Coordinates of C-alpha atoms and ligand atoms in Angstrom, one line a residue:
X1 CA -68.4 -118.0 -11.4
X2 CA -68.3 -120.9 -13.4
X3 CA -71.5 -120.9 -14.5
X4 CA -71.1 -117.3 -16.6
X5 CA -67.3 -118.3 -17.1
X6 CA -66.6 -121.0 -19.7
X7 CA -62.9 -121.0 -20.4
X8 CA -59.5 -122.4 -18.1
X9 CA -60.6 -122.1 -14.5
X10 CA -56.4 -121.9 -14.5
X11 CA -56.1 -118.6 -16.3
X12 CA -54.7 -116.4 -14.2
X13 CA -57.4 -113.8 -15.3
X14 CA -60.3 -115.8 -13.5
X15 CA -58.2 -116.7 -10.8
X16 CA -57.9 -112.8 -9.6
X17 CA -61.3 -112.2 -10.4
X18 CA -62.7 -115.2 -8.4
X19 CA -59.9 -113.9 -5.4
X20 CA -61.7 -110.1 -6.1
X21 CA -65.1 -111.3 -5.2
X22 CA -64.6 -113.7 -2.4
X23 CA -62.7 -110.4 -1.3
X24 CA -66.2 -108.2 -1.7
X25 CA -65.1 -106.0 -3.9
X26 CA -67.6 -104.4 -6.6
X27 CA -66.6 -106.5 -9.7
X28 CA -68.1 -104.7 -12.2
X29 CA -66.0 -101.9 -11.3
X30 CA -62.8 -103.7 -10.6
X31 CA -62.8 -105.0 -14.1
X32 CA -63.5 -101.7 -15.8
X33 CA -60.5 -100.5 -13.7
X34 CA -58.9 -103.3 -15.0
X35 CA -59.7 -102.6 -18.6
X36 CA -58.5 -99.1 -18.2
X37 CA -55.1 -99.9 -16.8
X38 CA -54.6 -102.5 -19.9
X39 CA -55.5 -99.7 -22.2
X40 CA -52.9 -97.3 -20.6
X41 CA -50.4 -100.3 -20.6
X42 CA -51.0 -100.4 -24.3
X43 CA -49.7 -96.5 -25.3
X44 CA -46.5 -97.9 -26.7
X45 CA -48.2 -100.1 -28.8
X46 CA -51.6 -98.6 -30.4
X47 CA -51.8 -95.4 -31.6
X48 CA -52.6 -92.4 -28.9
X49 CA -56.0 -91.7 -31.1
X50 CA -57.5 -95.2 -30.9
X51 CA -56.1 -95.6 -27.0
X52 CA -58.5 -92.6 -26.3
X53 CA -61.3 -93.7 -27.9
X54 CA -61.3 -96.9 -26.2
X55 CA -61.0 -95.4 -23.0
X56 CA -63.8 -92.9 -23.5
X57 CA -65.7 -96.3 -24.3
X58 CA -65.1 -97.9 -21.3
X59 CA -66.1 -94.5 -19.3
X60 CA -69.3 -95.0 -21.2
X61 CA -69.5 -98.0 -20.1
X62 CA -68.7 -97.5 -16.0
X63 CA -71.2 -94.2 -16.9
X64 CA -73.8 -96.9 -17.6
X65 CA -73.0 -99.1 -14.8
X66 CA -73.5 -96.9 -12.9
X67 CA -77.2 -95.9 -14.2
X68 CA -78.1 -99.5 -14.2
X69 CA -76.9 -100.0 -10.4
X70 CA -79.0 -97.0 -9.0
X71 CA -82.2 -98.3 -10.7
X72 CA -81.2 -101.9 -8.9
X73 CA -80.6 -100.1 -5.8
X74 CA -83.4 -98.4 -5.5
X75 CA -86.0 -99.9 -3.4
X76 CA -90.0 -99.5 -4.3
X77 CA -92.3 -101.3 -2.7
X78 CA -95.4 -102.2 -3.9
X79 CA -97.4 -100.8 -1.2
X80 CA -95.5 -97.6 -0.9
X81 CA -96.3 -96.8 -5.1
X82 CA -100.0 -97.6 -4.4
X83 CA -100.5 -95.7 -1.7
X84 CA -98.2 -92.7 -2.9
X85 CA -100.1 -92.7 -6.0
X86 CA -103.9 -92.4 -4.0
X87 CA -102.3 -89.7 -2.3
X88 CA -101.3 -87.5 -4.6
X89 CA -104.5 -88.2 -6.7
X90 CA -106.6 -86.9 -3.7
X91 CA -103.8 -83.8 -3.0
X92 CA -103.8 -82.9 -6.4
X93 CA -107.4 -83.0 -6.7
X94 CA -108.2 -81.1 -3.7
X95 CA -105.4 -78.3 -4.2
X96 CA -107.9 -76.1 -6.5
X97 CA -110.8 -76.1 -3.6
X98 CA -107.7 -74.6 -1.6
X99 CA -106.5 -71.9 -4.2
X100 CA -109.8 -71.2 -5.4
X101 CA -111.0 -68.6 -2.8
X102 CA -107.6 -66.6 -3.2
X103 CA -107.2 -66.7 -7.0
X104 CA -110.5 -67.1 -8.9
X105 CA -111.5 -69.3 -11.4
X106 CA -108.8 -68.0 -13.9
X107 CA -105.9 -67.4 -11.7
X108 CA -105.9 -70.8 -9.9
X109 CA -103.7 -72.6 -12.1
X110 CA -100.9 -70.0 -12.5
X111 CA -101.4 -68.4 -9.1
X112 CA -100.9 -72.4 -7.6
X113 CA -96.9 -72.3 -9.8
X114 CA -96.1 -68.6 -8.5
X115 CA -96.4 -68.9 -5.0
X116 CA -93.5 -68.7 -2.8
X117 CA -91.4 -72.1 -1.1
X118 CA -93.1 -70.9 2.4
X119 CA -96.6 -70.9 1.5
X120 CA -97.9 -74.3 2.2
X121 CA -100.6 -74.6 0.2
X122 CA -98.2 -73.9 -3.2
X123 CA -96.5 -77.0 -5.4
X124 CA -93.3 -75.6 -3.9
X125 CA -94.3 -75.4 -0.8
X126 CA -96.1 -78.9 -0.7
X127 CA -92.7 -81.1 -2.3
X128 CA -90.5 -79.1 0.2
X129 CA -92.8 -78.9 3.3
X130 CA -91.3 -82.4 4.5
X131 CA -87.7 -80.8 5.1
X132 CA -88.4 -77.6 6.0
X133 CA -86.1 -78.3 9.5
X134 CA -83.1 -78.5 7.0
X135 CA -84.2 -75.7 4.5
X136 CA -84.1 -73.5 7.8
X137 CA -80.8 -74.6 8.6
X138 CA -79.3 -74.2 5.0
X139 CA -79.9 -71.0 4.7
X140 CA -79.6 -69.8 8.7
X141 CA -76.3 -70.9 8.1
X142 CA -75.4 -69.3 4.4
X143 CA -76.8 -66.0 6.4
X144 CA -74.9 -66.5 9.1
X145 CA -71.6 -67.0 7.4
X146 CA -72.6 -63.2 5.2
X147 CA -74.0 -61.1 8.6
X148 CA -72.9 -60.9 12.1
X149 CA -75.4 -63.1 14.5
X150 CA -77.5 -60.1 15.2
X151 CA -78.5 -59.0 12.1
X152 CA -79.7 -62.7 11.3
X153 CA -82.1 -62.5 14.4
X154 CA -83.1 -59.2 13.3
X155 CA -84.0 -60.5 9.2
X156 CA -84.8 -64.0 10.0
X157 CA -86.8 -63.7 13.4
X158 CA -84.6 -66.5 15.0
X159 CA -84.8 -66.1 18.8
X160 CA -86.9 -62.7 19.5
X161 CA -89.1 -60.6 17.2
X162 CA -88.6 -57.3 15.5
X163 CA -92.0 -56.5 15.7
X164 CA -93.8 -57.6 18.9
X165 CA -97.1 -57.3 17.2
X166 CA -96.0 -60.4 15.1
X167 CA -97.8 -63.6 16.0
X168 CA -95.8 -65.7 13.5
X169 CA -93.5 -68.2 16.1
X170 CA -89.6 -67.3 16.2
X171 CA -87.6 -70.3 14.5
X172 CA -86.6 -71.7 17.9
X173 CA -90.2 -71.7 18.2
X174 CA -90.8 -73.8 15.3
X175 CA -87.8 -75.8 15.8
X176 CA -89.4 -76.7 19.2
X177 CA -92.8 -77.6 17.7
X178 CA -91.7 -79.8 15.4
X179 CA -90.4 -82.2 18.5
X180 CA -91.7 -85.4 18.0
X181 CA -92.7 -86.7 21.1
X182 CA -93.8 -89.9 20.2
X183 CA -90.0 -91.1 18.4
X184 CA -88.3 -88.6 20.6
X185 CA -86.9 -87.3 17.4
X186 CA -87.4 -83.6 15.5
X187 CA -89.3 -84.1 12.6
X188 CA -89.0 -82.2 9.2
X189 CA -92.1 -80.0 10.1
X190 CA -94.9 -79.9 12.4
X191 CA -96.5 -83.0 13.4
X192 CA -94.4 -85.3 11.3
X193 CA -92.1 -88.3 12.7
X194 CA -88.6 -87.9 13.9
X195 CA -86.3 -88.4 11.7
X196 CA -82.2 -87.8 12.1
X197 CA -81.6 -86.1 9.4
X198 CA -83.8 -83.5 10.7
X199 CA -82.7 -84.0 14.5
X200 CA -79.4 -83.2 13.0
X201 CA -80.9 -79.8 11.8
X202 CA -82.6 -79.0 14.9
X203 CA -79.6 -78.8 16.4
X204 CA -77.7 -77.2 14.3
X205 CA -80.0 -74.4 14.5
X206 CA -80.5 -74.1 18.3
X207 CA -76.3 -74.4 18.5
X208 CA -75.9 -71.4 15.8
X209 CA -78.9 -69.6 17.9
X210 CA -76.9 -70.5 20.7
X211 CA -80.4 -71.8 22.3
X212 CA -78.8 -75.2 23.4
X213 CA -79.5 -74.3 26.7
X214 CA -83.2 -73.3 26.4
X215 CA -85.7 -75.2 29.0
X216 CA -87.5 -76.6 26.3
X217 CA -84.1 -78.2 25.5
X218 CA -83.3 -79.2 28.9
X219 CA -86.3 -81.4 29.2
X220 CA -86.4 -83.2 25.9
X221 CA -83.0 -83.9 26.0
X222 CA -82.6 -87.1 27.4
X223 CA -85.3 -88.4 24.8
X224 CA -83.5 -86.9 21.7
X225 CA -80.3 -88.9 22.9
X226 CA -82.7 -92.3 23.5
X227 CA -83.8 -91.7 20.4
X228 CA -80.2 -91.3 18.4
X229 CA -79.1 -94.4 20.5
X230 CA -81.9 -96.5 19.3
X231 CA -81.2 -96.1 15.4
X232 CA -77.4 -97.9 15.8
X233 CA -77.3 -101.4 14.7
X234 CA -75.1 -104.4 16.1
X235 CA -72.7 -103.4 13.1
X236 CA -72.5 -100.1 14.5
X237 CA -74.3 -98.6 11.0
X238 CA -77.4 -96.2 11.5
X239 CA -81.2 -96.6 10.5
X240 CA -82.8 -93.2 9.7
X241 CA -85.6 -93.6 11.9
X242 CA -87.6 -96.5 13.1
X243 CA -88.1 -97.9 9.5
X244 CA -84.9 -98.7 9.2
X245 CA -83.2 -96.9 5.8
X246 CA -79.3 -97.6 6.6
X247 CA -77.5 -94.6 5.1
X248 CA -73.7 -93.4 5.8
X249 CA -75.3 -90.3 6.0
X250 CA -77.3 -91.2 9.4
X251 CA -74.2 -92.3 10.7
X252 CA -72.9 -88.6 10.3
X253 CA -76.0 -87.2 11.7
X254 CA -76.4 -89.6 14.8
X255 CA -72.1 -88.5 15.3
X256 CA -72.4 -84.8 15.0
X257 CA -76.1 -84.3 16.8
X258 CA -74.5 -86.5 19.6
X259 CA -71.2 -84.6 19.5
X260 CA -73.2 -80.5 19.4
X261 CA -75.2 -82.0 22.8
X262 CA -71.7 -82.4 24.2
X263 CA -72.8 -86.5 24.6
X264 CA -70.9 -88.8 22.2
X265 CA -67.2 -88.6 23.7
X266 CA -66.8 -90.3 27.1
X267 CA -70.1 -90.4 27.5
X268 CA -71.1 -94.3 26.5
X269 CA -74.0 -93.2 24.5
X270 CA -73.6 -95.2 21.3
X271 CA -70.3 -97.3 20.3
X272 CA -68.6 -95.0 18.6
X273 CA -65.6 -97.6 17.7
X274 CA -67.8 -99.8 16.0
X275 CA -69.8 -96.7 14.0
X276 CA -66.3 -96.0 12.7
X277 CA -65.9 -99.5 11.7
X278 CA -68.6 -99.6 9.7
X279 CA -68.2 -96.6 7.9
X280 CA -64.6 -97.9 7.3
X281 CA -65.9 -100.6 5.7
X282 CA -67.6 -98.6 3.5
X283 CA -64.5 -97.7 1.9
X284 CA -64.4 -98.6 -2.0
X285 CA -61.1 -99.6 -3.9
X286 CA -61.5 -96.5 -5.9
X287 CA -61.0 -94.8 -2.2
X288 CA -64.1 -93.0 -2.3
X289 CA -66.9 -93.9 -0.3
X290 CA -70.4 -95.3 -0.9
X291 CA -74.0 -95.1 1.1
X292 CA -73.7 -99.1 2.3
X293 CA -70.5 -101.5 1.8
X294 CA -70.3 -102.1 -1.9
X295 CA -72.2 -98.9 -2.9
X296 CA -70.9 -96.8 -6.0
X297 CA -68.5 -93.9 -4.5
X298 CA -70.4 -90.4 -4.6
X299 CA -68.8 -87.1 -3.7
X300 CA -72.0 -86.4 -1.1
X301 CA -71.6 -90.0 0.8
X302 CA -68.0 -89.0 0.7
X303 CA -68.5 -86.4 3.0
X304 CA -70.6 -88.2 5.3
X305 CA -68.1 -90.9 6.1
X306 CA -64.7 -87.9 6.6
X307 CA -66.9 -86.1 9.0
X308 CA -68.3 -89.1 11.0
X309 CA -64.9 -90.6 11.1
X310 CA -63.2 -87.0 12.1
X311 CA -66.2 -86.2 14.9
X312 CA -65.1 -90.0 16.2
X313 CA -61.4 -88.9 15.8
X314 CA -61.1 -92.2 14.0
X315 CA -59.3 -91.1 10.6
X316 CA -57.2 -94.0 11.2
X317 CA -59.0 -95.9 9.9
X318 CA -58.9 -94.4 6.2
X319 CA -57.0 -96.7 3.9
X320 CA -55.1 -95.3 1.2
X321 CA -55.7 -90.7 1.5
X322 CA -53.8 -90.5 -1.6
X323 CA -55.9 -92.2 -3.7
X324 CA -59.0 -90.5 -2.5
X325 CA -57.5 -87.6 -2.7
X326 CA -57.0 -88.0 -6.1
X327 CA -60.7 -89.3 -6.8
X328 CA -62.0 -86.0 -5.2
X329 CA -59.7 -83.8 -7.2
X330 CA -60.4 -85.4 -10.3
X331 CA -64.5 -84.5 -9.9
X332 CA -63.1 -80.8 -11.5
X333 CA -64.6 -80.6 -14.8
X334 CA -63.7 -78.2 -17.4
X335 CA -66.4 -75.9 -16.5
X336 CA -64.1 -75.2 -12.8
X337 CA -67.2 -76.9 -11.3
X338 CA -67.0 -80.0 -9.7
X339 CA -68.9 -83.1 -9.9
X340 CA -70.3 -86.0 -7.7
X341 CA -69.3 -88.8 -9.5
X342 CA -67.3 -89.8 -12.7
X343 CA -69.3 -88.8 -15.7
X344 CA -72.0 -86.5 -14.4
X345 CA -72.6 -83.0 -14.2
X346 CA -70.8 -80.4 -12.2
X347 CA -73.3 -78.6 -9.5
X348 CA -72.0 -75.7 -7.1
X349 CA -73.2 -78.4 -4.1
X350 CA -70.5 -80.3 -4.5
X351 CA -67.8 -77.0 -4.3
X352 CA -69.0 -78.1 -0.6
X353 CA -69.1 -81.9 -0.2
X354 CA -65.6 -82.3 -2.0
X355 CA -63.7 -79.2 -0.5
X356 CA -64.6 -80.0 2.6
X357 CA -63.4 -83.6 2.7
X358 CA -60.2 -82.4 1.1
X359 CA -59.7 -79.8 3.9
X360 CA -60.0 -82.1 6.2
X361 CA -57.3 -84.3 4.6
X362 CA -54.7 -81.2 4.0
X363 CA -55.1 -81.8 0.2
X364 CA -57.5 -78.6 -1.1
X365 CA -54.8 -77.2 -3.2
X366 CA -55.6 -80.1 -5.6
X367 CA -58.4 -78.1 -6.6
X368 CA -58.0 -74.9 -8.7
X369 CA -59.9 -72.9 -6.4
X370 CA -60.1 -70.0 -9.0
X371 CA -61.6 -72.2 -11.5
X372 CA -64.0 -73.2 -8.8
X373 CA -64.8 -69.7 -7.8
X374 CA -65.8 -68.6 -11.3
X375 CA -68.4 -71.5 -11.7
X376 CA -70.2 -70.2 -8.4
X377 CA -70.5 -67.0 -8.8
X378 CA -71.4 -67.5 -12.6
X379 CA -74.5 -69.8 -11.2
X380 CA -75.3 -66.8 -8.9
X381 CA -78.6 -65.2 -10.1
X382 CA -77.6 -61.0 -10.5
X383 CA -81.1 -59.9 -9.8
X384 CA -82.4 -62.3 -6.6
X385 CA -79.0 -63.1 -4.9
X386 CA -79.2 -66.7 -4.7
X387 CA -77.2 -69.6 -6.0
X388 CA -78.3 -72.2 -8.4
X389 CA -76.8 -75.7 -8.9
X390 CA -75.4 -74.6 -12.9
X391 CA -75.0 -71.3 -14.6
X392 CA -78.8 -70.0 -16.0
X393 CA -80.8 -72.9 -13.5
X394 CA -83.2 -71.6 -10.8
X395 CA -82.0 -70.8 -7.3
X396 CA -82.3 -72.4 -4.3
X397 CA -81.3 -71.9 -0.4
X398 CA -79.4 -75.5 -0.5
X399 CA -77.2 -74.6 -3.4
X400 CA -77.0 -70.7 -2.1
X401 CA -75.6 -72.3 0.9
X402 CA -73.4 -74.7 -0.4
X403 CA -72.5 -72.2 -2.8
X404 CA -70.9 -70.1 -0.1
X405 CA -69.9 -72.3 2.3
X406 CA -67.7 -73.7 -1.1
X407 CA -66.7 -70.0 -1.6
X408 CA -65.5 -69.8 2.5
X409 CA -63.3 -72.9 2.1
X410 CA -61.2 -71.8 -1.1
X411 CA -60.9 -68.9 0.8
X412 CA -62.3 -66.5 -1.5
X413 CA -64.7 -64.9 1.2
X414 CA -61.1 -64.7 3.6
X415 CA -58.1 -63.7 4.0
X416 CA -55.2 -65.8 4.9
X417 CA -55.3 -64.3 8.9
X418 CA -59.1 -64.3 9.7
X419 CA -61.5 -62.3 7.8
X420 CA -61.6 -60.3 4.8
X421 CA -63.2 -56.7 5.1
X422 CA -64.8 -55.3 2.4
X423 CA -66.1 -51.9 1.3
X424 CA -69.4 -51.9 0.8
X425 CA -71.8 -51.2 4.2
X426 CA -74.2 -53.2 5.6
X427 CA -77.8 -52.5 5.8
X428 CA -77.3 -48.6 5.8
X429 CA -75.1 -48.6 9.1
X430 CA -71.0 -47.6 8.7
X431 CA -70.0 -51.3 9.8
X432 CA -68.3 -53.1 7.4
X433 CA -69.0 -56.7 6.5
X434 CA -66.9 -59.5 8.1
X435 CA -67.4 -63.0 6.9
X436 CA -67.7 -66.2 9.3
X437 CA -65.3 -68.9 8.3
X438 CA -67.2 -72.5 8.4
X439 CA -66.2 -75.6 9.7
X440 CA -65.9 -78.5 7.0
X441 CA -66.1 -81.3 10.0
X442 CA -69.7 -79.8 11.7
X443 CA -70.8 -77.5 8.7
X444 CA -71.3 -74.7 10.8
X445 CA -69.4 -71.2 11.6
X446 CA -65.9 -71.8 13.4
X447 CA -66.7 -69.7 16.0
X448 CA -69.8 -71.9 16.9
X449 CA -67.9 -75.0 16.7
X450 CA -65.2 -73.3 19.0
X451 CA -67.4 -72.4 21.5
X452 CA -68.6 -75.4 22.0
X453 CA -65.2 -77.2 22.2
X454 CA -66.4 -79.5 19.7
X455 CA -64.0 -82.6 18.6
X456 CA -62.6 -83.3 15.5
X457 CA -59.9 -84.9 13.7
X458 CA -57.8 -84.2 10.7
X459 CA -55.8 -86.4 8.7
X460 CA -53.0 -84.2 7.1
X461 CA -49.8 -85.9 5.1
X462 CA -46.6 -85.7 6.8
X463 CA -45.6 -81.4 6.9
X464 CA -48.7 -80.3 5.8
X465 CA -49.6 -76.8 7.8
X466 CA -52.5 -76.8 9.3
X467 CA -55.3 -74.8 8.4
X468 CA -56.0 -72.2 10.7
X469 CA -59.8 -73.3 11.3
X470 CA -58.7 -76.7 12.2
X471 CA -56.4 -75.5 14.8
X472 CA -58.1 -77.4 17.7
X473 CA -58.7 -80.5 16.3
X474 CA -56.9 -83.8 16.5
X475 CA -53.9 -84.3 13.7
X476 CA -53.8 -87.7 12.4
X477 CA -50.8 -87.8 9.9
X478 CA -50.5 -89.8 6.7
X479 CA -48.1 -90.6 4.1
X480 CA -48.1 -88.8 1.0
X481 CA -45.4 -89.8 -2.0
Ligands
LIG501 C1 -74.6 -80.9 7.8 C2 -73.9 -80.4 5.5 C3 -74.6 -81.3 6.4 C4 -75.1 -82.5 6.0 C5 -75.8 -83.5 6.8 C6 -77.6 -85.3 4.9 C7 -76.2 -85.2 4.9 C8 -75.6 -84.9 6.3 C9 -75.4 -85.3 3.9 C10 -75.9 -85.6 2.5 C11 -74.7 -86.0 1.7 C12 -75.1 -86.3 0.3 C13 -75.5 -87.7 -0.1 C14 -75.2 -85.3 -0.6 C15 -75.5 -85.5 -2.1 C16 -76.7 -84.7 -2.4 C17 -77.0 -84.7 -3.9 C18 -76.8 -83.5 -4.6 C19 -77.4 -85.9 -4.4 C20 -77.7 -85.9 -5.8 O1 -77.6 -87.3 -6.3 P1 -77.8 -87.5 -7.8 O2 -77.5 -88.9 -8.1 O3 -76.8 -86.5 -8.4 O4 -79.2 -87.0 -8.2 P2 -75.5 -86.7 -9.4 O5 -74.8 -85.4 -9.2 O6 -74.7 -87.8 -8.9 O7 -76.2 -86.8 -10.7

């Protein structure tokens, strides 16, 4: 400190700021907090026009903090740029042998842009093939939510086939195939390496196909659970797979994966105090949440660390609801949409991460859910159905399903006792549609989570109702002024 610092050691300034970082806290940050609160102490003094301005310059500035500490934090190794770059010099050159014998000499080129996300041998296909566990999941579950359990085996070929002629593999098929034996992990595809973010997927699909209980499950069962042991560190944080990434987010997949197989409570699987406590720690003074102790509070990470400290019924831990509270409803922009992070866009995925947390904390009336409402359905493309992440971008299954599992939590797709029926039929038959209410701890369909007997906590401030999907869960109750 003193060798950046050239004034009285004794100002009381320097003092508090040497106390701050022997504390850990993210100085950079604390002093543009700082800086704010000196500029709102100042209204009675300065004129209201200049007071704005020179908060809107130190936004800018926090804005470029922020830019500068994701480049720092963003890990390239030398051998992984060289070797991704031979890579996609050979797969880029090769893809035209591919597309060749289907499009021609002329129609190689365009035919290699319009080909559809499922096609593997298309750009989209190629960039997306990696997650294509998760991509199933997003939107099995945004159909799922829409149309009664039956009619998504019957469009989406989940557990049996409409048309017994068809060789392709059901989707518990493919989930099954894309077991890694070697990690004991489910991989993002065929033949690639376990990863949890994908185990987590996995299982999310075979619980919402209620498969859980198929043989193939049975057996590999006891590996998937050696396998989500092994990633926890002596800190109790998570590794994504055997490389070693540390991400809140693993910590929320190793929690919920463990908690769908019905093997994280009482069952002395992984130390689930010590998981809390790391995520706890993980806990900025802005009372958001980052991806590692220290890191920059997003709305996504957020998430992560609510739901991993509600499926440990540890909510205890959180320090200060109110103020996160507040940081999550202050991610509403004008637009009704809602952003991950001071300063940056709004995107319909975050309807999800942030409504979610503040369900779980009794607090979504802080966001105008009408508002909110608008923006999705305004980034809804009329002609194909899906969602986009803004009004006018292209559509995708993770922002259609984010999209309406936002729209499920306002409540816009329900009414206060249940479900909402509307008018219109489905698929030609008299039935009328009835929506599936999600669960914002597990991020799938309450009645899934019910059957299951899942556990949860919520953290609601002293006589808050409680929500009727949360019903079941834990109540851990907090002081609000
Ligand atoms: C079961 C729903 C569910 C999730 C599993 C993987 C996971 C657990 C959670 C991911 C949480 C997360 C970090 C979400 C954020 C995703 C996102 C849109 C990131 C974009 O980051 P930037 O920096 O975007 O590109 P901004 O909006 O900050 O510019």
């Amino acid at each position: 400190m003193k060798d950046v610092y050239d004034g009285d050691e004794n100002d009381a300034d320097f003092k508090l700021i040497c106390k701050e970082f022997l504390n850990g806290t993210h100085l950079p940050l604390r002093i543009s907090s700082a800086m704010r609160s000196i500029i709102v102490k100042n209204h009675e003094y300065a004129d209201p026009i200049y007071n704005r301005e020179m908060d809107e310059q130190v936004q800018r500035l926090v804005g470029c903090l922020g830019m500068s500490e994701r480049v720092l934090r963003t890990p390239f190794p030398v051998c992984f740029t060289r070797h991704t770059s031979r890579l996609f010099f050979f797969w880029s050159n090769c893809l035209p042998f591919a597309l060749y014998p289907a499009a021609g000499p002329l129609g190689t080129l365009p035919a290699s842009l319009a080909k559809k996300i499922d096609n593997p041998s298309s750009y989209e296909g190629a960039v997306t093939e990696h997650l294509r566990m998760s991509g199933i999941y997003w939107s099995l579950t945004a159909l799922s939510i829409l149309v009664p359990l039956e009619k998504v085996d019957e469009r989406m070929n989940l557990c049996s086939k409409a048309d017994a002629s068809d060789d392709t593999p059901t989707i518990v098929d493919f989930v099954f195939e894309c077991f890694d034996a070697k990690s004991g992990g489910f991989g993002g595809n065929k033949l690639q390496d376990g990863h949890i973010l994908y185990t987590l997927s996995a299982i999310q699909i075979l619980a919402l196909a209620n498969a859980l209980d198929d043989e193939r499950m049975v057996e590999i069962k006891p590996r998937v659970i050696a396998f989500i042991q092994s990633l926890q560190l002596d800190d109790g944080s998570f590794m994504g797979d055997e490389w070693g990434e540390i991400d809140t987010r693993f910590s929320y997949c190793a929690l919920s994966a463990l908690s769908i197989l019905g093997e994280l409570h009482g069952k002395d699987t992984i130390d689930i105090d010590k998981a809390a406590e790391y995520i706890a720690s993980c806990q900025n003074f802005d009372g958001g949440f980052g991806s590692q102790p220290g890191a920059e509070s997003h709305a996504g990470q957020i998430f992560t660390c609510i739901g991993a400290l509600s499926i440990a019924c540890r909510l205890d831990l959180l320090k200060d609801e109110e103020l996160l509270c507040w940081w999550l409803a202050e991610r509403q922009c004008d637009s009704g949409g809602l952003n991950g992070r001071p300063e940056k866009q709004s995107d319909v995925c975050y309807s999800w991460w942030i409504l979610s947390c503040l369900c779980i904390l009794g607090k979504v009336n802080w966001i105008r859910g009408d508002k909110l409402a608008n923006f999705i359905l305004k980034c809804q493309d009329d002609e194909d159905g899906g969602i986009a992440d803004r009004p006018g971008d292209m559509v995708d299954v993770f922002h259609t399903f984010f999209g309406i599992a936002g729209l499920s939590l306002i409540g816009v797709l329900h009414e206060k006792d249940g479900v909402v029926q509307i008018e219109e039929s489905d698929g030609g038959d008299d039935r009328k549609n009835s929506y599936r209410k999600i669960d914002p701890v597990y991020a799938l369909p309450c009645d899934v989570v019910q059957k299951l007997g899942l556990k949860g906590q919520v953290a609601l401030p002293k006589d808050a109702p409680v929500d009727e999907r949360l019903k079941d869960y834990d109540v851990h109750q907090w002081n609000s002024e």
